[in-house]
Structures are given as C-alpha cells and as structure tokens.
PDB file of C-alpha atoms in Angstrom:
ATOM      1  CA  MET D  17      29.840 -11.188 -35.161  1.00  0.00           C
ATOM      2  CA  PHE D  18      27.492  -8.851 -33.293  1.00  0.00           C
ATOM      3  CA  LEU D  19      24.449 -10.960 -34.179  1.00  0.00           C
ATOM      4  CA  ARG D  20      26.237 -14.125 -33.035  1.00  0.00           C
ATOM      5  CA  LEU D  21      27.088 -12.535 -29.646  1.00  0.00           C
ATOM      6  CA  LYS D  22      23.522 -11.319 -29.316  1.00  0.00           C
ATOM      7  CA  ARG D  23      22.188 -14.854 -29.937  1.00  0.00           C
ATOM      8  CA  ILE D  24      24.635 -16.274 -27.373  1.00  0.00           C
ATOM      9  CA  GLY D  25      23.479 -13.677 -24.838  1.00  0.00           C
ATOM     10  CA  LEU D  26      19.836 -14.566 -25.405  1.00  0.00           C
ATOM     11  CA  LEU D  27      20.588 -18.281 -25.052  1.00  0.00           C
ATOM     12  CA  LEU D  28      22.457 -17.674 -21.781  1.00  0.00           C
ATOM     13  CA  ALA D  29      19.582 -15.595 -20.403  1.00  0.00           C
ATOM     14  CA  TYR D  30      17.083 -18.270 -21.393  1.00  0.00           C
ATOM     15  CA  GLY D  31      19.244 -20.980 -19.811  1.00  0.00           C
ATOM     16  CA  LEU D  32      19.486 -19.005 -16.564  1.00  0.00           C
ATOM     17  CA  GLN D  33      15.702 -18.607 -16.509  1.00  0.00           C
ATOM     18  CA  LEU D  34      15.249 -22.363 -16.947  1.00  0.00           C
ATOM     19  CA  LEU D  35      17.777 -23.073 -14.186  1.00  0.00           C
ATOM     20  CA  LEU D  36      16.036 -20.758 -11.708  1.00  0.00           C
ATOM     21  CA  THR D  37      12.638 -22.193 -12.604  1.00  0.00           C
ATOM     22  CA  SER D  38      13.846 -25.759 -12.071  1.00  0.00           C
ATOM     23  CA  ARG D  39      15.360 -24.839  -8.695  1.00  0.00           C
ATOM     24  CA  LEU D  40      12.169 -23.158  -7.555  1.00  0.00           C
ATOM     25  CA  CYS D  41      10.068 -26.131  -8.650  1.00  0.00           C
ATOM     26  CA  SER D  42      12.435 -28.582  -6.960  1.00  0.00           C
ATOM     27  CA  GLY D  43      12.006 -26.763  -3.647  1.00  0.00           C
ATOM     28  CA  GLU D  44      15.646 -25.652  -3.410  1.00  0.00           C
ATOM     29  CA  TYR D  45      14.521 -22.261  -2.120  1.00  0.00           C
ATOM     30  CA  ARG D  46      11.726 -23.662   0.035  1.00  0.00           C
ATOM     31  CA  ASN D  47      13.350 -22.511   3.290  1.00  0.00           C
ATOM     32  CA  GLN D  48      14.304 -19.066   1.994  1.00  0.00           C
ATOM     33  CA  PRO D  49      12.298 -16.015   3.178  1.00  0.00           C
ATOM     34  CA  LEU D  50       9.405 -14.949   0.982  1.00  0.00           C
ATOM     35  CA  ARG D  51      10.516 -11.478  -0.088  1.00  0.00           C
ATOM     36  CA  LEU D  52       7.814  -8.933  -0.766  1.00  0.00           C
ATOM     37  CA  ARG D  53       8.515  -5.786  -2.733  1.00  0.00           C
ATOM     38  CA  GLY D  54       9.648  -2.855  -0.609  1.00  0.00           C
ATOM     39  CA  GLY D  55       8.086   0.592  -0.632  1.00  0.00           C
ATOM     40  CA  MET D  56       5.063   2.357   0.790  1.00  0.00           C
ATOM     41  CA  ARG D  57       1.982   0.153   0.901  1.00  0.00           C
ATOM     42  CA  CYS D  58      -1.620   1.183   1.579  1.00  0.00           C
ATOM     43  CA  VAL D  59      -4.647  -1.083   1.922  1.00  0.00           C
ATOM     44  CA  ILE D  60      -7.720   0.986   1.098  1.00  0.00           C
ATOM     45  CA  GLN D  61     -11.232   0.031   2.104  1.00  0.00           C
ATOM     46  CA  ARG D  62     -14.312   1.880   0.895  1.00  0.00           C
ATOM     47  CA  VAL D  63     -16.546   2.321   3.925  1.00  0.00           C
ATOM     48  CA  THR D  64     -19.886   3.703   5.022  1.00  0.00           C
ATOM     49  CA  SER D  65     -18.340   4.204   8.475  1.00  0.00           C
ATOM     50  CA  ALA D  66     -15.133   3.421  10.357  1.00  0.00           C
ATOM     51  CA  SER D  67     -13.681   4.075  13.784  1.00  0.00           C
ATOM     52  CA  VAL D  68     -10.609   3.455  15.925  1.00  0.00           C
ATOM     53  CA  LYS D  69     -10.700   2.614  19.626  1.00  0.00           C
ATOM     54  CA  VAL D  70      -7.778   2.625  22.068  1.00  0.00           C
ATOM     55  CA  ASP D  71      -8.344   1.175  25.549  1.00  0.00           C
ATOM     56  CA  GLY D  72     -12.062   1.057  24.849  1.00  0.00           C
ATOM     57  CA  GLU D  73     -12.303   4.755  23.919  1.00  0.00           C
ATOM     58  CA  THR D  74     -13.061   5.989  20.400  1.00  0.00           C
ATOM     59  CA  VAL D  75     -10.193   8.212  19.259  1.00  0.00           C
ATOM     60  CA  SER D  76     -11.345   8.754  15.664  1.00  0.00           C
ATOM     61  CA  SER D  77     -14.369   8.019  13.506  1.00  0.00           C
ATOM     62  CA  ILE D  78     -15.608   8.816  10.004  1.00  0.00           C
ATOM     63  CA  HIS D  79     -18.751   8.392   7.958  1.00  0.00           C
ATOM     64  CA  ARG D  80     -18.682   7.593   4.229  1.00  0.00           C
ATOM     65  CA  GLY D  81     -15.213   7.533   2.750  1.00  0.00           C
ATOM     66  CA  LEU D  82     -11.988   5.542   2.933  1.00  0.00           C
ATOM     67  CA  CYS D  83     -10.293   3.619   5.730  1.00  0.00           C
ATOM     68  CA  VAL D  84      -6.602   3.370   4.824  1.00  0.00           C
ATOM     69  CA  LEU D  85      -4.060   1.062   6.484  1.00  0.00           C
ATOM     70  CA  VAL D  86      -0.626   2.648   5.979  1.00  0.00           C
ATOM     71  CA  GLY D  87       2.550   0.542   5.869  1.00  0.00           C
ATOM     72  CA  LEU D  88       5.950   2.259   5.709  1.00  0.00           C
ATOM     73  CA  SER D  89       9.078   0.378   4.689  1.00  0.00           C
ATOM     74  CA  THR D  90      12.771   0.954   5.278  1.00  0.00           C
ATOM     75  CA  GLU D  91      13.026   2.189   1.666  1.00  0.00           C
ATOM     76  CA  ASP D  92      10.401   4.952   1.777  1.00  0.00           C
ATOM     77  CA  LYS D  93      11.221   8.559   0.937  1.00  0.00           C
ATOM     78  CA  ARG D  94       9.281  11.828   1.018  1.00  0.00           C
ATOM     79  CA  GLU D  95       8.248  11.433  -2.628  1.00  0.00           C
ATOM     80  CA  SER D  96       6.285   8.293  -1.694  1.00  0.00           C
ATOM     81  CA  LEU D  97       4.129  10.309   0.721  1.00  0.00           C
ATOM     82  CA  GLU D  98       3.283  12.937  -1.876  1.00  0.00           C
ATOM     83  CA  TRP D  99       2.576  10.353  -4.582  1.00  0.00           C
ATOM     84  CA  MET D 100       0.390   8.210  -2.315  1.00  0.00           C
ATOM     85  CA  SER D 101      -1.607  11.185  -1.036  1.00  0.00           C
ATOM     86  CA  LYS D 102      -2.466  12.297  -4.557  1.00  0.00           C
ATOM     87  CA  LYS D 103      -3.365   8.730  -5.528  1.00  0.00           C
ATOM     88  CA  LEU D 104      -5.727   8.281  -2.554  1.00  0.00           C
ATOM     89  CA  LEU D 105      -7.557  11.462  -3.474  1.00  0.00           C
ATOM     90  CA  SER D 106      -7.719  10.866  -7.232  1.00  0.00           C
ATOM     91  CA  VAL D 107      -8.603   7.171  -7.658  1.00  0.00           C
ATOM     92  CA  ARG D 108     -12.300   6.655  -8.427  1.00  0.00           C
ATOM     93  CA  PHE D 109     -13.360   4.274  -5.691  1.00  0.00           C
ATOM     94  CA  PHE D 110     -16.998   5.443  -5.691  1.00  0.00           C
ATOM     95  CA  GLU D 111     -20.031   5.217  -7.952  1.00  0.00           C
ATOM     96  CA  GLY D 112     -21.352   8.180  -9.916  1.00  0.00           C
ATOM     97  CA  GLU D 113     -24.676   9.917  -9.462  1.00  0.00           C
ATOM     98  CA  ASP D 114     -26.034   7.590 -12.161  1.00  0.00           C
ATOM     99  CA  GLY D 115     -25.203   4.575  -9.955  1.00  0.00           C
ATOM    100  CA  LYS D 116     -22.404   3.328 -12.214  1.00  0.00           C
ATOM    101  CA  MET D 117     -19.292   2.098 -10.407  1.00  0.00           C
ATOM    102  CA  TRP D 118     -15.835   3.675 -10.384  1.00  0.00           C
ATOM    103  CA  LYS D 119     -16.926   7.176 -11.413  1.00  0.00           C
ATOM    104  CA  ARG D 120     -15.968   9.487  -8.507  1.00  0.00           C
ATOM    105  CA  ASN D 121     -13.103   9.937  -6.077  1.00  0.00           C
ATOM    106  CA  VAL D 122     -13.345  10.617  -2.347  1.00  0.00           C
ATOM    107  CA  GLN D 123     -13.188  14.379  -2.817  1.00  0.00           C
ATOM    108  CA  GLU D 124     -16.006  14.376  -5.356  1.00  0.00           C
ATOM    109  CA  ILE D 125     -18.348  12.701  -2.858  1.00  0.00           C
ATOM    110  CA  GLN D 126     -17.061  14.926  -0.023  1.00  0.00           C
ATOM    111  CA  GLY D 127     -16.027  11.787   1.822  1.00  0.00           C
ATOM    112  CA  GLU D 128     -13.764  11.396   4.825  1.00  0.00           C
ATOM    113  CA  ILE D 129     -10.500   9.489   5.247  1.00  0.00           C
ATOM    114  CA  LEU D 130      -9.363   7.490   8.275  1.00  0.00           C
ATOM    115  CA  LEU D 131      -5.628   6.726   8.264  1.00  0.00           C
ATOM    116  CA  VAL D 132      -4.290   3.906  10.443  1.00  0.00           C
ATOM    117  CA  SER D 133      -0.596   3.032  10.783  1.00  0.00           C
ATOM    118  CA  GLN D 134       0.042  -0.665  10.043  1.00  0.00           C
ATOM    119  CA  PHE D 135       3.652  -1.888  10.192  1.00  0.00           C
ATOM    120  CA  THR D 136       2.595  -5.522   9.601  1.00  0.00           C
ATOM    121  CA  LEU D 137       1.912  -4.780   5.921  1.00  0.00           C
ATOM    122  CA  HIS D 138       5.642  -5.258   5.321  1.00  0.00           C
ATOM    123  CA  PHE D 139       5.871  -8.776   6.695  1.00  0.00           C
ATOM    124  CA  ARG D 140       8.033 -11.547   5.275  1.00  0.00           C
ATOM    125  CA  LEU D 141       7.578 -15.271   5.780  1.00  0.00           C
ATOM    126  CA  LYS D 142      10.243 -17.813   6.613  1.00  0.00           C
ATOM    127  CA  GLY D 143       8.311 -21.032   6.966  1.00  0.00           C
ATOM    128  CA  SER D 144       5.635 -20.231   9.551  1.00  0.00           C
ATOM    129  CA  ASN D 145       7.598 -17.393  11.167  1.00  0.00           C
ATOM    130  CA  LEU D 146       6.909 -13.713  10.596  1.00  0.00           C
ATOM    131  CA  ASP D 147       9.656 -11.183   9.977  1.00  0.00           C
ATOM    132  CA  PHE D 148       9.094  -7.410  10.010  1.00  0.00           C
ATOM    133  CA  SER D 149      12.633  -6.216   9.303  1.00  0.00           C
ATOM    134  CA  LYS D 150      11.428  -4.499   6.109  1.00  0.00           C
ATOM    135  CA  SER D 151       9.114  -2.260   8.156  1.00  0.00           C
ATOM    136  CA  MET D 152      10.465   1.179   8.981  1.00  0.00           C
ATOM    137  CA  SER D 153      11.841   1.572  12.522  1.00  0.00           C
ATOM    138  CA  THR D 154       9.371   2.887  15.095  1.00  0.00           C
ATOM    139  CA  GLU D 155      10.739   6.391  15.575  1.00  0.00           C
ATOM    140  CA  ALA D 156      11.402   7.006  11.890  1.00  0.00           C
ATOM    141  CA  ALA D 157       7.951   5.647  10.999  1.00  0.00           C
ATOM    142  CA  ARG D 158       6.282   7.820  13.662  1.00  0.00           C
ATOM    143  CA  GLU D 159       7.712  10.948  12.054  1.00  0.00           C
ATOM    144  CA  MET D 160       7.056   9.883   8.463  1.00  0.00           C
ATOM    145  CA  TYR D 161       3.523   8.683   9.230  1.00  0.00           C
ATOM    146  CA  GLN D 162       2.686  12.071  10.758  1.00  0.00           C
ATOM    147  CA  GLU D 163       4.128  13.743   7.656  1.00  0.00           C
ATOM    148  CA  PHE D 164       1.804  11.588   5.562  1.00  0.00           C
ATOM    149  CA  VAL D 165      -1.239  12.547   7.664  1.00  0.00           C
ATOM    150  CA  ASP D 166      -0.305  16.226   7.259  1.00  0.00           C
ATOM    151  CA  GLN D 167       0.245  15.749   3.512  1.00  0.00           C
ATOM    152  CA  VAL D 168      -3.216  14.237   2.992  1.00  0.00           C
ATOM    153  CA  LYS D 169      -4.788  17.038   5.052  1.00  0.00           C
ATOM    154  CA  ARG D 170      -3.083  19.660   2.884  1.00  0.00           C
ATOM    155  CA  ASP D 171      -3.998  17.951  -0.375  1.00  0.00           C
ATOM    156  CA  ILE D 172      -7.663  17.368   0.476  1.00  0.00           C
ATOM    157  CA  GLY D 173      -8.174  21.037   1.331  1.00  0.00           C
ATOM    158  CA  ASP D 174     -10.271  20.558   4.472  1.00  0.00           C
ATOM    159  CA  PRO D 175      -8.155  18.971   7.243  1.00  0.00           C
ATOM    160  CA  ASN D 176     -11.299  18.111   9.209  1.00  0.00           C
ATOM    161  CA  LEU D 177     -12.057  15.414   6.607  1.00  0.00           C
ATOM    162  CA  VAL D 178      -8.920  13.451   7.568  1.00  0.00           C
ATOM    163  CA  LYS D 179      -8.710  11.483  10.828  1.00  0.00           C
ATOM    164  CA  ASP D 180      -6.139   9.008  12.088  1.00  0.00           C
ATOM    165  CA  GLY D 181      -5.572   6.407  14.766  1.00  0.00           C
ATOM    166  CA  LYS D 182      -2.962   6.477  17.531  1.00  0.00           C
ATOM    167  CA  PHE D 183       0.483   5.547  16.283  1.00  0.00           C
ATOM    168  CA  GLY D 184       2.066   2.615  18.088  1.00  0.00           C
ATOM    169  CA  ALA D 185      -1.012   1.856  20.190  1.00  0.00           C
ATOM    170  CA  LYS D 186      -2.976  -1.378  20.257  1.00  0.00           C
ATOM    171  CA  MET D 187      -6.033  -0.317  18.287  1.00  0.00           C
ATOM    172  CA  GLU D 188      -9.435  -1.783  17.551  1.00  0.00           C
ATOM    173  CA  VAL D 189     -10.428  -0.767  14.032  1.00  0.00           C
ATOM    174  CA  GLU D 190     -14.097  -1.139  13.206  1.00  0.00           C
ATOM    175  CA  ILE D 191     -15.311  -0.668   9.641  1.00  0.00           C
ATOM    176  CA  CYS D 192     -18.454  -1.146   7.633  1.00  0.00           C
ATOM    177  CA  ASN D 193     -16.969  -2.057   4.253  1.00  0.00           C
ATOM    178  CA  ASP D 194     -19.085  -0.729   1.394  1.00  0.00           C
ATOM    179  CA  GLY D 195     -19.258  -3.246  -1.443  1.00  0.00           C
ATOM    180  CA  PRO D 196     -17.075  -4.791  -0.157  1.00  0.00           C
ATOM    181  CA  VAL D 197     -14.307  -2.821  -1.851  1.00  0.00           C
ATOM    182  CA  THR D 198     -10.700  -3.348  -0.719  1.00  0.00           C
ATOM    183  CA  MET D 199      -7.639  -2.435  -2.778  1.00  0.00           C
ATOM    184  CA  GLN D 200      -3.878  -2.209  -2.279  1.00  0.00           C
ATOM    185  CA  ILE D 201      -1.737   0.568  -3.731  1.00  0.00           C
ATOM    186  CA  GLU D 202       2.072   0.603  -3.606  1.00  0.00           C
ATOM    187  CA  HIS D 203       4.849   3.055  -4.367  1.00  0.00           C
ATOM    188  CA  PRO D 204       7.063   2.552  -6.302  1.00  0.00           C
ATOM    189  CA  GLU D 205       4.392   0.974  -8.471  1.00  0.00           C
ATOM    190  CA  PRO D 206       4.816  -2.749  -9.241  1.00  0.00           C
ATOM    191  CA  SER D 207       4.200  -3.749 -12.848  1.00  0.00           C
ATOM    192  CA  THR D 208       0.987  -5.538 -11.828  1.00  0.00           C
ATOM    193  CA  GLN D 209      -0.452  -2.240 -10.561  1.00  0.00           C
ATOM    194  CA  LYS D 210       0.039  -0.329 -13.809  1.00  0.00           C
ATOM    195  CA  LYS D 211      -1.836  -0.810 -17.057  1.00  0.00           C
ATOM    196  CA  SER D 212       0.372  -0.165 -20.067  1.00  0.00           C
TER     197      SER D 212
END
C-alpha cells in the first residue's frame, strides 16, 4: 500500500512538472514578472584601481583590490552581512606569487576594497519595465549598508583598506578591471553558487 501511494505521489509530481513546463513554453506566463532570488547580492570586480566621484569630486579611490557593488534586498538580515564580509575576504580572486590564477585572497595581497551601494541589483522585469520593489527601502538600506561597511572594516583588520561611495548619491564609478574578472556572490547561496 505504501509503495503504491509513493508511486502515485511521484506520478503526480512528474505530471505537475510537465504541466508547468508546457505552460512556460506556451507563453502563458509571458507577461508575469521575472522573479529573481531575494537576498544580499554583491557584484565583485578585481581591479588595479577604482574610484567614485560625486558632483565631479573624487570621494573614494583604491589601488589593487576589489570593487564591490552591494545590493540589499527586503529579505536581508544581519547574518547576511557577516557571511558576505567573510566571503569577500576569503575567496581567492587573485593569482599566486607563481603567477597561477585563483591562489590568494584580497588580504593575502594586502589589497584594498571599494564598496558601492547598488539598489538596482535587485531589479525585476515585467516586459520592458523595471521594478525595484525587492530592493530594501532607502532608510533601512542606509543603516544596513553602513553596518556592512563597518563589518568589512572590522574583519579585514585595517579599516584604512576599506573605502566606500556616498550612499544615495548619483555616483560615477571608474574602474580598471584586472583580467577582466567579475563575479556575483549571493546570500543565501543559490544552488548554482555551491559545488556539492
């Protein structure tokens, strides 16, 4: 009896999968918003230099290191800040002394980090229209973004190695991408980000 119910359950699940697939292929959901996964999202660029200007004035600049665009969502919690900070400092974005790629992290090369708030990372599409309702509200994001800047400064050990832009301002971000190397890291981690 149990095995029969189990088989029925599997058949129902398979049938539901086929139904959803056929509806997607037929375009039934064509006008529905494209929903991206929620959670903290950082776009990391390995750079030889980077800077931020506001109203024509340079407010921050770094030499070799990482330029990080930081997107906060309505779902983010404190644990995301701590996790992301440790990940930024531990991932091996840089080559080793032997010239081989992916051998050292930003701390091991004594690199700098430029953090830039970027609410547009949590966009959604509905046709050609952009929707940012998944982005954290301005005031909440201002506070949480500053917490993230402070977290990275604590974790790296030398706060002078961490710079940031001007939250909420219209910024000009100039980078010299080294490689080029650009990666996206999210928390909670999507299955495509983790290797089993």
